[in-house]
């Protein structure tokens, strides 16, 4: 069965901390995505990657960076966490040349920044 | 800018009711429209629609697309408490990799 695994289900951090959210997929997918989901705003794309060491900005990249050193792993980095980054973070993947019909999502990380 | 708008944003119904969820879109180079169901965890894929007027069906769920009027509906008949979830509508935009999501409809089915 396909699997996208996010390392933490819940995370509590302090303002100014550096935060790493990890995502691993076991489907050999080329494309990986990071979304954040907020009540009333829906899912918004932060960054995506279509290959190892490649990254593209989504709609709301400010305050975030990403790392894709290996095909199966896509990390989201908050260099200096702020309270407005409190959110549900969802990682997703699709195979190369897919038109995103079947995004496979991880279970999400609920991040609270205090 | 690509836009996907869902209505209503929330809905409470009784078990056995039939519900209709709406999704309208304005997307450059429209290719498809997708529906996902999100319970407590990861959104899961329900339907992809590409052609007008062709109903997609899975059990008590069905969906149809109207490319002339730029909307889609998701119907759920004989609702059950297990249908309680957020239903997301999305469409790929001009960029191949980017899905634009609506804000979702939160459906609550009460016994």
Tab-separated table of C-alpha atoms in Angstrom:
chain	number	residue	atom	x	y	z
A	1	UNK	CA	0.000	0.000	0.000
A	2	UNK	CA	1.231	3.484	-0.810
A	3	UNK	CA	2.564	5.492	2.056
A	4	UNK	CA	3.506	9.091	2.776
A	5	UNK	CA	4.842	9.419	6.283
A	6	UNK	CA	5.229	12.640	8.207
A	7	UNK	CA	7.559	12.355	11.139
A	8	UNK	CA	5.411	14.074	13.763
A	9	UNK	CA	1.673	14.236	14.248
A	10	UNK	CA	1.824	17.091	16.757
A	11	UNK	CA	4.648	19.536	17.385
A	12	UNK	CA	4.963	22.453	19.798
A	13	UNK	CA	7.756	24.966	19.272
A	14	UNK	CA	8.713	28.380	20.569
A	15	UNK	CA	8.935	31.583	18.576
A	16	UNK	CA	12.341	31.912	16.939
A	17	UNK	CA	13.162	28.205	16.943
A	18	UNK	CA	14.299	26.460	13.800
A	19	UNK	CA	11.769	23.760	12.904
A	20	UNK	CA	12.167	20.774	10.607
A	21	UNK	CA	9.142	18.907	9.269
A	22	UNK	CA	10.055	15.659	7.597
A	23	UNK	CA	8.163	13.736	4.943
A	24	UNK	CA	9.068	10.362	3.452
A	25	UNK	CA	7.278	8.503	0.642
A	26	UNK	CA	7.856	4.906	-0.371
A	27	UNK	CA	6.299	5.059	-3.842
A	28	UNK	CA	9.315	6.286	-5.824
A	29	UNK	CA	7.379	9.433	-6.732
A	30	UNK	CA	9.243	12.276	-8.367
A	31	UNK	CA	6.935	15.100	-7.267
A	32	UNK	CA	6.550	16.112	-3.643
A	33	UNK	CA	4.604	18.980	-2.115
A	34	UNK	CA	4.171	20.851	1.125
A	35	UNK	CA	0.800	22.459	1.910
A	36	UNK	CA	-0.503	24.234	4.949
A	37	UNK	CA	-4.155	24.047	5.907
A	38	UNK	CA	-5.896	26.720	7.967
A	39	UNK	CA	-9.573	27.028	8.899
A	40	UNK	CA	-11.348	29.278	6.456
A	41	UNK	CA	-8.383	29.361	4.068
A	42	UNK	CA	-8.195	25.793	2.818
A	43	UNK	CA	-5.001	24.179	1.522
A	44	UNK	CA	-2.285	26.461	0.249
A	45	UNK	CA	0.868	25.318	-1.503
A	46	UNK	CA	4.131	26.340	0.155
A	47	UNK	CA	6.796	24.605	-1.945
A	48	UNK	CA	7.076	21.680	-4.286
A	49	UNK	CA	9.852	19.616	-5.777
A	50	UNK	CA	9.854	17.648	-9.015
A	51	UNK	CA	13.257	16.049	-8.587
A	52	UNK	CA	16.106	15.610	-6.174
A	53	UNK	CA	17.691	18.964	-5.314
A	54	UNK	CA	15.003	20.795	-7.318
A	55	UNK	CA	12.461	23.061	-5.686
A	56	UNK	CA	9.822	25.553	-6.755
A	57	UNK	CA	7.943	28.149	-4.752
A	58	UNK	CA	4.238	27.725	-4.311
A	59	UNK	CA	1.733	30.376	-3.344
A	60	UNK	CA	3.027	31.161	0.158
A	61	UNK	CA	6.790	30.412	0.421
A	62	UNK	CA	7.694	33.329	2.692
A	63	UNK	CA	9.219	32.177	5.967
A	64	UNK	CA	9.851	28.648	4.692
A	65	UNK	CA	12.556	26.731	2.889
A	66	UNK	CA	12.787	23.132	1.732
A	67	UNK	CA	15.344	20.443	1.164
A	68	UNK	CA	15.253	17.418	-1.147
A	69	UNK	CA	18.536	15.557	-0.920
A	70	UNK	CA	17.018	12.136	-1.610
A	71	UNK	CA	14.102	11.219	-3.814
A	72	UNK	CA	12.012	9.779	-1.018
A	73	UNK	CA	12.449	12.615	1.472
A	74	UNK	CA	11.203	16.199	1.363
A	75	UNK	CA	11.825	18.463	4.344
A	76	UNK	CA	10.120	21.722	5.198
A	77	UNK	CA	12.188	24.145	7.262
A	78	UNK	CA	10.978	27.080	9.293
A	79	UNK	CA	14.158	29.073	9.835
A	80	UNK	CA	12.725	31.141	12.687
A	81	UNK	CA	9.256	30.003	13.679
A	82	UNK	CA	6.585	32.619	14.255
A	83	UNK	CA	3.114	32.356	15.764
A	84	UNK	CA	1.473	32.907	12.380
A	85	UNK	CA	3.032	29.647	11.233
A	86	UNK	CA	0.839	27.713	13.640
A	87	UNK	CA	-1.026	25.445	11.242
A	88	UNK	CA	-1.639	21.941	9.927
A	89	UNK	CA	1.107	20.989	7.483
A	90	UNK	CA	0.396	18.354	4.853
A	91	UNK	CA	2.956	16.642	2.670
A	92	UNK	CA	1.914	14.990	-0.604
A	93	UNK	CA	3.443	13.203	-3.584
A	94	UNK	CA	2.629	12.159	-7.137
A	95	UNK	CA	4.555	10.342	-9.840
A	96	UNK	CA	6.328	12.201	-12.624
A	97	UNK	CA	4.040	13.548	-15.355
A	98	UNK	CA	0.951	13.025	-13.239
A	99	UNK	CA	-1.401	15.940	-13.478
A	100	UNK	CA	-1.954	15.858	-9.740
A	101	UNK	CA	-5.169	13.908	-9.886
A	102	UNK	CA	-4.157	11.534	-7.191
A	103	UNK	CA	-2.113	13.405	-4.699
A	104	UNK	CA	-1.114	10.986	-1.962
A	105	UNK	CA	-1.158	12.836	1.320
A	106	UNK	CA	0.567	12.206	4.606
A	107	UNK	CA	-1.416	12.345	7.841
A	108	UNK	CA	-0.338	15.873	8.591
A	109	UNK	CA	1.658	17.642	11.294
A	110	UNK	CA	-0.216	20.022	13.573
A	111	UNK	CA	2.374	22.645	14.481
A	112	UNK	CA	1.810	25.084	17.326
A	113	UNK	CA	4.242	27.977	17.712
A	114	UNK	CA	4.055	29.637	21.118
B	1	UNK	CA	-5.374	34.064	-10.725
B	2	UNK	CA	-6.960	30.616	-10.526
B	3	UNK	CA	-9.924	30.336	-8.194
B	4	UNK	CA	-11.957	27.479	-6.745
B	5	UNK	CA	-14.966	28.333	-4.593
B	6	UNK	CA	-16.926	25.841	-2.552
B	7	UNK	CA	-20.331	26.230	-0.960
B	8	UNK	CA	-21.640	25.889	1.604
B	9	UNK	CA	-18.634	26.104	3.921
B	10	UNK	CA	-20.394	23.948	6.484
B	11	UNK	CA	-23.492	21.812	6.580
B	12	UNK	CA	-25.264	19.788	9.257
B	13	UNK	CA	-27.684	17.057	8.195
B	14	UNK	CA	-29.394	14.047	9.714
B	15	UNK	CA	-28.557	10.479	8.821
B	16	UNK	CA	-30.446	9.402	5.733
B	17	UNK	CA	-30.566	12.880	4.180
B	18	UNK	CA	-29.219	13.609	0.711
B	19	UNK	CA	-26.708	16.423	0.380
B	20	UNK	CA	-25.303	18.396	-2.530
B	21	UNK	CA	-21.948	20.141	-2.280
B	22	UNK	CA	-21.023	22.799	-4.789
B	23	UNK	CA	-17.759	23.803	-6.417
B	24	UNK	CA	-17.272	26.587	-8.947
B	25	UNK	CA	-13.986	27.340	-10.630
B	26	UNK	CA	-12.099	29.843	-12.741
B	27	UNK	CA	-8.954	28.132	-13.939
B	28	UNK	CA	-6.616	28.893	-16.825
B	29	UNK	CA	-6.368	26.023	-19.318
B	30	UNK	CA	-8.842	23.861	-17.437
B	31	UNK	CA	-7.965	20.157	-17.524
B	32	UNK	CA	-9.770	18.503	-14.648
B	33	UNK	CA	-11.580	18.980	-11.386
B	34	UNK	CA	-10.976	16.781	-8.373
B	35	UNK	CA	-12.831	15.932	-5.188
B	36	UNK	CA	-11.149	14.772	-1.996
B	37	UNK	CA	-12.537	13.676	1.367
B	38	UNK	CA	-10.665	14.628	4.517
B	39	UNK	CA	-11.536	13.028	7.797
B	40	UNK	CA	-9.203	13.550	10.709
B	41	UNK	CA	-6.084	12.852	8.760
B	42	UNK	CA	-4.965	12.865	5.140
B	43	UNK	CA	-7.297	13.903	2.315
B	44	UNK	CA	-8.192	10.917	0.167
B	45	UNK	CA	-9.041	11.047	-3.506
B	46	UNK	CA	-12.690	10.605	-4.500
B	47	UNK	CA	-13.212	11.636	-8.124
B	48	UNK	CA	-11.566	13.285	-11.082
B	49	UNK	CA	-13.825	14.890	-13.667
B	50	UNK	CA	-12.733	16.001	-17.093
B	51	UNK	CA	-15.837	15.863	-19.281
B	52	UNK	CA	-19.114	17.711	-18.931
B	53	UNK	CA	-22.254	15.784	-18.154
B	54	UNK	CA	-20.641	12.449	-17.372
B	55	UNK	CA	-21.468	11.335	-13.869
B	56	UNK	CA	-18.863	9.609	-11.794
B	57	UNK	CA	-20.248	7.310	-9.130
B	58	UNK	CA	-18.903	5.402	-6.180
B	59	UNK	CA	-21.484	3.833	-3.923
B	60	UNK	CA	-23.635	6.595	-2.446
B	61	UNK	CA	-21.351	9.332	-3.781
B	62	UNK	CA	-21.626	10.808	-7.234
B	63	UNK	CA	-20.252	13.848	-8.993
B	64	UNK	CA	-20.783	15.697	-12.228
B	65	UNK	CA	-19.091	18.540	-14.062
B	66	UNK	CA	-20.554	21.388	-16.090
B	67	UNK	CA	-17.770	22.956	-18.167
B	68	UNK	CA	-20.064	25.544	-19.679
B	69	UNK	CA	-21.183	26.966	-16.338
B	70	UNK	CA	-17.836	26.164	-14.665
B	71	UNK	CA	-19.037	24.167	-11.704
B	72	UNK	CA	-19.246	20.706	-10.252
B	73	UNK	CA	-21.465	19.107	-7.636
B	74	UNK	CA	-20.842	16.232	-5.283
B	75	UNK	CA	-23.947	14.338	-4.170
B	76	UNK	CA	-24.156	12.031	-1.201
B	77	UNK	CA	-27.340	10.012	-0.797
B	78	UNK	CA	-28.574	8.269	2.376
B	79	UNK	CA	-25.880	9.979	4.431
B	80	UNK	CA	-24.238	8.151	7.318
B	81	UNK	CA	-22.240	9.453	10.280
B	82	UNK	CA	-19.128	8.111	8.554
B	83	UNK	CA	-19.663	10.689	5.806
B	84	UNK	CA	-18.812	13.442	8.289
B	85	UNK	CA	-15.680	15.065	6.889
B	86	UNK	CA	-14.324	18.057	5.048
B	87	UNK	CA	-14.872	17.722	1.302
B	88	UNK	CA	-12.299	19.463	-0.837
B	89	UNK	CA	-12.578	20.501	-4.445
B	90	UNK	CA	-9.456	21.280	-6.468
B	91	UNK	CA	-8.270	21.995	-9.985
B	92	UNK	CA	-4.829	22.040	-11.621
B	93	UNK	CA	-3.982	25.557	-12.702
B	94	UNK	CA	-1.809	26.942	-15.424
B	95	UNK	CA	1.293	25.430	-13.863
B	96	UNK	CA	1.389	21.653	-14.220
B	97	UNK	CA	2.227	20.966	-10.614
B	98	UNK	CA	-0.059	23.291	-8.785
B	99	UNK	CA	-3.477	22.294	-7.543
B	100	UNK	CA	-5.731	25.144	-6.476
B	101	UNK	CA	-7.990	24.037	-3.631
B	102	UNK	CA	-11.280	25.445	-2.491
B	103	UNK	CA	-11.747	26.170	1.209
B	104	UNK	CA	-13.684	22.983	1.715
B	105	UNK	CA	-17.170	22.085	2.899
B	106	UNK	CA	-17.389	20.686	6.400
B	107	UNK	CA	-20.178	18.136	6.485
B	108	UNK	CA	-21.536	16.913	9.811
B	109	UNK	CA	-24.000	14.020	9.785
B	110	UNK	CA	-25.874	13.564	13.051
B	111	UNK	CA	-27.761	10.410	14.055
